[in-house]
XYZ file of C-alpha atoms in Angstrom:
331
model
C 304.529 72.585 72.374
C 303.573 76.286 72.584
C 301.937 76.032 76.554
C 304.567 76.922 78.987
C 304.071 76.620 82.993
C 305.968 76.052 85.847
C 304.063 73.127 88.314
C 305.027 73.689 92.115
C 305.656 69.669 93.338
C 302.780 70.695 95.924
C 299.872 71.331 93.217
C 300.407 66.976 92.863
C 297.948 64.758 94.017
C 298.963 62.528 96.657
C 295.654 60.646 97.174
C 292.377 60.082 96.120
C 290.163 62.692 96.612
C 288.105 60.513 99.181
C 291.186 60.118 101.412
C 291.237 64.013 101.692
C 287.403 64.339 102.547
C 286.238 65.006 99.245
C 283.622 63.368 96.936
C 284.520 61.976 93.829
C 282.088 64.494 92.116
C 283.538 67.703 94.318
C 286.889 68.225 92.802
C 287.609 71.694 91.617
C 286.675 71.847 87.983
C 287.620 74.458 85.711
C 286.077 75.766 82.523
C 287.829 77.742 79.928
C 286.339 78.730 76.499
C 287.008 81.532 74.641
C 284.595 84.294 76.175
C 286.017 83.385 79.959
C 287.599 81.266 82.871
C 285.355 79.959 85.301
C 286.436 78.212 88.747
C 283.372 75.535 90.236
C 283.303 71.810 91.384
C 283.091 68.984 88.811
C 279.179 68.527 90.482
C 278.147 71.322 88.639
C 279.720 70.025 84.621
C 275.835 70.426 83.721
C 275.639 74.179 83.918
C 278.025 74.244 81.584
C 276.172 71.952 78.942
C 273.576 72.714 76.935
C 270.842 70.034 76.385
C 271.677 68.047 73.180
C 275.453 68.337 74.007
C 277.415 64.391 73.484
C 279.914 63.352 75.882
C 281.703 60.295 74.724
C 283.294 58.173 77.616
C 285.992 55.725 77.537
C 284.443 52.473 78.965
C 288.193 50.706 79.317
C 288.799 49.422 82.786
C 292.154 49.731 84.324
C 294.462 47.059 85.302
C 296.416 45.826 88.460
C 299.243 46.358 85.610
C 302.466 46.757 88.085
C 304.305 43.661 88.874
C 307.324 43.091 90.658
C 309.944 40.728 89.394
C 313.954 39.438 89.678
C 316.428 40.806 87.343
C 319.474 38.905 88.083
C 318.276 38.711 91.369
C 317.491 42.876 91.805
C 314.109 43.866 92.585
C 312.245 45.659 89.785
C 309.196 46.274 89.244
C 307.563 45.536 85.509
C 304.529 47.753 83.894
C 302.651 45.764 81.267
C 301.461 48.237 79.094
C 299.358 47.115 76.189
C 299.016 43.407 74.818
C 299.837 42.697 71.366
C 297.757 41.198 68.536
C 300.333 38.251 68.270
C 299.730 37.846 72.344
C 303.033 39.532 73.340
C 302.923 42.376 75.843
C 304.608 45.430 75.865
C 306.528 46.585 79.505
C 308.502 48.768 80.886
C 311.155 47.550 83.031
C 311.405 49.999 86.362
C 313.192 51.059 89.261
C 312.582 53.602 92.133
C 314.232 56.305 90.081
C 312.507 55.905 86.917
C 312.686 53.559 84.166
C 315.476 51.100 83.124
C 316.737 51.751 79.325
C 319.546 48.774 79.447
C 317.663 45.796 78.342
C 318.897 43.333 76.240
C 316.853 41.145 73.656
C 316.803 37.056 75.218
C 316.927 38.674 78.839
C 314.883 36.791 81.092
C 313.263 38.262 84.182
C 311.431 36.005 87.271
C 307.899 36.458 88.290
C 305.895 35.980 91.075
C 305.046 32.299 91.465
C 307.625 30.888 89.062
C 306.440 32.828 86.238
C 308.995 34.941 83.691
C 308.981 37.287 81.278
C 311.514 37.376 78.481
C 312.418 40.300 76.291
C 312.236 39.830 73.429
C 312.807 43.424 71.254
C 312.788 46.685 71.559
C 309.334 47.749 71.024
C 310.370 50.885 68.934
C 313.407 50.241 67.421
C 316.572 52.835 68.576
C 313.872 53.347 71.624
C 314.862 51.479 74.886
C 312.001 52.210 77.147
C 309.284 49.909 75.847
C 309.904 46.532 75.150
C 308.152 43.765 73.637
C 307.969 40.154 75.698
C 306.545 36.745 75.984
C 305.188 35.600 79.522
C 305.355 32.051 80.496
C 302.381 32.625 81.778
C 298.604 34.048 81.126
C 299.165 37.917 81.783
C 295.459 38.556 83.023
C 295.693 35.571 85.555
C 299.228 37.207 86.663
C 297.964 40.233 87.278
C 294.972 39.192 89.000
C 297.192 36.895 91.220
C 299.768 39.616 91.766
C 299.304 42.954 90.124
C 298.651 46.124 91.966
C 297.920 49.995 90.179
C 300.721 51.619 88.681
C 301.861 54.494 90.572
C 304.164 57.011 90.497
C 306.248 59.075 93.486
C 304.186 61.629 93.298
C 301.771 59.192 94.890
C 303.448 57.917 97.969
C 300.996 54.760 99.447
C 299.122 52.430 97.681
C 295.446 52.883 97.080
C 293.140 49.895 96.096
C 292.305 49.086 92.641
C 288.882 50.247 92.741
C 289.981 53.483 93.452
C 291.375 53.340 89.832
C 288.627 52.373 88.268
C 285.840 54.914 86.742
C 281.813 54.446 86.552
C 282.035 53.563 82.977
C 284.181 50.975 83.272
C 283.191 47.983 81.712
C 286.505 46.110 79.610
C 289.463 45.867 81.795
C 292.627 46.950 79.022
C 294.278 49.696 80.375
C 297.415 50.067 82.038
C 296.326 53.251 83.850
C 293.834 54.955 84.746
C 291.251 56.997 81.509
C 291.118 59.135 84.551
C 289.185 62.059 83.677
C 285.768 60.407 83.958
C 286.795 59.404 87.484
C 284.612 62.098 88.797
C 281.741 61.055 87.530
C 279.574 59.176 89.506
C 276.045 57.650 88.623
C 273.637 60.303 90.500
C 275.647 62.956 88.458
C 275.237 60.960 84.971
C 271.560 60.521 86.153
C 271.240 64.718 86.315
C 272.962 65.089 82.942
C 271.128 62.756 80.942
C 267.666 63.946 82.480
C 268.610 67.568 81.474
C 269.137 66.599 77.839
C 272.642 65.953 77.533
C 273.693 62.637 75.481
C 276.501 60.325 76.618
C 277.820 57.902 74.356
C 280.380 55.157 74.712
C 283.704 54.102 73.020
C 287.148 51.984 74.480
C 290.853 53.291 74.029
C 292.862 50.606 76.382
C 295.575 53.026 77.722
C 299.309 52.255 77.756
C 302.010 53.899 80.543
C 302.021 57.186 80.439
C 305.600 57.768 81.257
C 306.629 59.027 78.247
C 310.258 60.036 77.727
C 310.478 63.886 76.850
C 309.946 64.228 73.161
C 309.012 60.824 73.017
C 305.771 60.526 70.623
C 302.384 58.853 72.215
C 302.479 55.096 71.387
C 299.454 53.110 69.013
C 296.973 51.957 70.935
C 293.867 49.486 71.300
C 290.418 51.602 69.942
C 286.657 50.869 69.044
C 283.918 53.251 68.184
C 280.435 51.649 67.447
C 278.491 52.440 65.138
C 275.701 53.898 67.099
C 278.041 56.273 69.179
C 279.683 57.389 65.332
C 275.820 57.735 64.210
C 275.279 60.379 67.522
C 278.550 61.914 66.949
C 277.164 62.605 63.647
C 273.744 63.500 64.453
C 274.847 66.110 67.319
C 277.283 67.810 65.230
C 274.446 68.545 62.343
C 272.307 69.862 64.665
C 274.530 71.897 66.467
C 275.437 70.353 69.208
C 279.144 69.959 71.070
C 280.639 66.827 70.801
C 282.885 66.810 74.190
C 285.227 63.902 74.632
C 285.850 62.788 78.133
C 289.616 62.296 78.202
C 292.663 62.463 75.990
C 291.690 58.510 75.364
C 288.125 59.305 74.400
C 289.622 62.618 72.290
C 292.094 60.278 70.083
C 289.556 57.764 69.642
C 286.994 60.141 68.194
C 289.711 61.558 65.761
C 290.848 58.142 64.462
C 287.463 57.452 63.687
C 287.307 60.912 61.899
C 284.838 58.667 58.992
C 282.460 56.913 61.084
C 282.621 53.945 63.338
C 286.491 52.022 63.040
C 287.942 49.363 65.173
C 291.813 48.517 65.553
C 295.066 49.830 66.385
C 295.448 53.827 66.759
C 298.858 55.651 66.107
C 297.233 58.973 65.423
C 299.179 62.072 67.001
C 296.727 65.506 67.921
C 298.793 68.222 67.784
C 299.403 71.096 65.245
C 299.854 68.744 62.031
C 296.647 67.433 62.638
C 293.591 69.498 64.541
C 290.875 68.590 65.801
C 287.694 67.549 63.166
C 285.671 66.173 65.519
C 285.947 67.051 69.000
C 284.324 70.688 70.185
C 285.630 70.118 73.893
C 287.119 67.862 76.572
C 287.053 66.979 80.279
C 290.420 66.418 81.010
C 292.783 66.396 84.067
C 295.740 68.473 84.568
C 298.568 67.273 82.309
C 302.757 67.881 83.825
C 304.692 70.468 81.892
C 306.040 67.690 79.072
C 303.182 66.009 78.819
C 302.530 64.867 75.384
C 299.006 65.088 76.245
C 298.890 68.820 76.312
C 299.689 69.139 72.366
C 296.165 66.927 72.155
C 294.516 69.695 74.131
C 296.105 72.792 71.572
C 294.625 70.351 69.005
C 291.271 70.617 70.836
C 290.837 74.302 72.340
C 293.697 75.964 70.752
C 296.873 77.001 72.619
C 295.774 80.559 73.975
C 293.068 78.616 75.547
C 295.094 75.881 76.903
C 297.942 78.365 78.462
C 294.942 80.516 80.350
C 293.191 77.478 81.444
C 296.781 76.309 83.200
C 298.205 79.816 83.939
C 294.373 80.078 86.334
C 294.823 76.213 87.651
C 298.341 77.255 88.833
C 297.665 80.428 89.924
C 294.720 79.099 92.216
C 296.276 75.811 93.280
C 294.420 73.280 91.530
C 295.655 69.630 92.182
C 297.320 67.559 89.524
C 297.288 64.262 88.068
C 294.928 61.146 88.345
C 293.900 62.151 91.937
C 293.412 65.742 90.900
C 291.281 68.346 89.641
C 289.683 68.236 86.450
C 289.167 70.906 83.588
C 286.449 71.445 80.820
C 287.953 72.961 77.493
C 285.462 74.363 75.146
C 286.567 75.913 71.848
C 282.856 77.036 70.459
């Protein structure tokens, strides 16, 4: 990872944006492309799209995916990151300082109501983070019953689940937020498409995103229809910018790299593999070993990147879900 910058523990969010007297759609919003940095409020994303234009939005919903359980009769709490094909989950066993890496295959955990969860391997093997398990139990009906958002320390009370949720969402998947469409709202949509620009949907359900340091982005749930691969293509012979909203949206659009593709996603942007598809991104402010930041060299390139972050730091911009948002253009 070539981007380098130092984040002051006061540039995190803390809240929603509506908690500190601000509009979902009046967050600061920054645009870097290659001619120049420019500092406005996420309100005013159209004057920096041109009619004709696609942004393609994640319509995944986001999940009350934080649990809290009995290990041996300790308190932890449980993230259930992404369900399985066979109908096991994968979690992440947690405690107030971080995650727990000493779990052991057969252990068996209690859950609220008389529930467990037993784990039952490590979900990459040598990799003790993530680990597959079987519920005794429905997960969506747990986490309905007893779930709440996953949230970090950065973010110090807890916020209702609809303050998780974005206007696109439509099929609750992910274990956190796609949250750089969270400033949208549906008057601003309503301005964009009457001024020309196209929006076009996909779904990427979202695992944790507490990646270890080094650790590589896990697969992940995708779709792209058919008609948003049939715009994609359309815009880009014309000459128009396909701009993904989010890293989600972004690795979608690259797996489906051929046309419209449904399935499991391990794909990895970074500088093995560039971007084919994607001219720009919406995207919020990514920590300093953020996986998510070699996805954005991939996009804009990593002189781009390291001005876009060296201005957001140097004029205070606010990280993380709750934060400010950026718009990367490479052409």
């Amino acid at each position: 990872m070539s981007v380098r910058f130092d984040l002051p523990g006061e540039l995190s969010a803390s809240a929603p944006p509506e908690a500190r007297g601000v509009a979902r759609d009046e967050v600061r919003l920054l645009v870097a492309s290659p001619s120049a940095v420019h500092h406005t409020v996420f309100s005013a994303l159209g004057d920096h799209l041109r009619p004709g234009d696609l942004l393609v939005v994640n319509t995944s919903g986001t999940l009350p995916a934080a649990i809290d359980a009995r290990r041996g009769g300790r308190p932890v709490v449980v993230h259930f990151s992404t369900e399985l094909a066979d109908g096991a989950w994968v979690v992440e066993l947690r405690a107030p300082g971080g995650p727990l890496l000493d779990g052991r295959p057969g252990e068996r955990l209690d859950l609220p109501g008389g529930a467990s969860l037993t784990l039952l391997a490590e979900h990459v093997p040598g990799q003790a983070r993530l680990w597959r398990a079987a519920a005794s139990v429905p997960v969506p009906g747990l986490l309905a019953a007893s779930g709440r958002p996953i949230r970090y320390g950065y973010v110090p009370r807890a916020w209702p689940l609809s303050d998780y949720q974005t206007v696109f969402a439509r099929e609750p998947g992910s274990a956190e937020m796609p949250s750089a469409a969270r400033p949208f709202t549906d008057a601003l949509v309503t301005r964009l498409v009457t001024d020309g620009v196209l929006v076009a949907p996909l779904l990427l359900h979202t695992g944790v995103s507490s990646l270890e340091t080094g650790e590589p982005p896990q697969a992940e749930r995708f779709r792209v229809p058919v008609t948003t691969a049939a715009l994609v293509s359309w815009v880009r012979t014309r000459g128009g910018r396909v701009i993904a909203v989010g890293t989600t949206a972004a690795r979608a659009l690259e797996s489906a790299f051929d046309g419209p593709a449904e399935g499991w996603t391990d794909l990895v942007l970074g500088p093995d593999r560039p971007a084919r598809v994607v001219d720009g991104i919406v995207t919020g402010l990514h920590a300093p070993d953020a996986s998510h930041l070699l996805l954005l060299e991939a996009v804009a390139g990593p002189e781009l990147v390291q001005r876009a972050y060296d201005a957001a730091v140097e004029r205070r911009y606010l990280w993380h879900e709750f934060g400010d948002v950026s718009l990367l253009l490479r052409r």
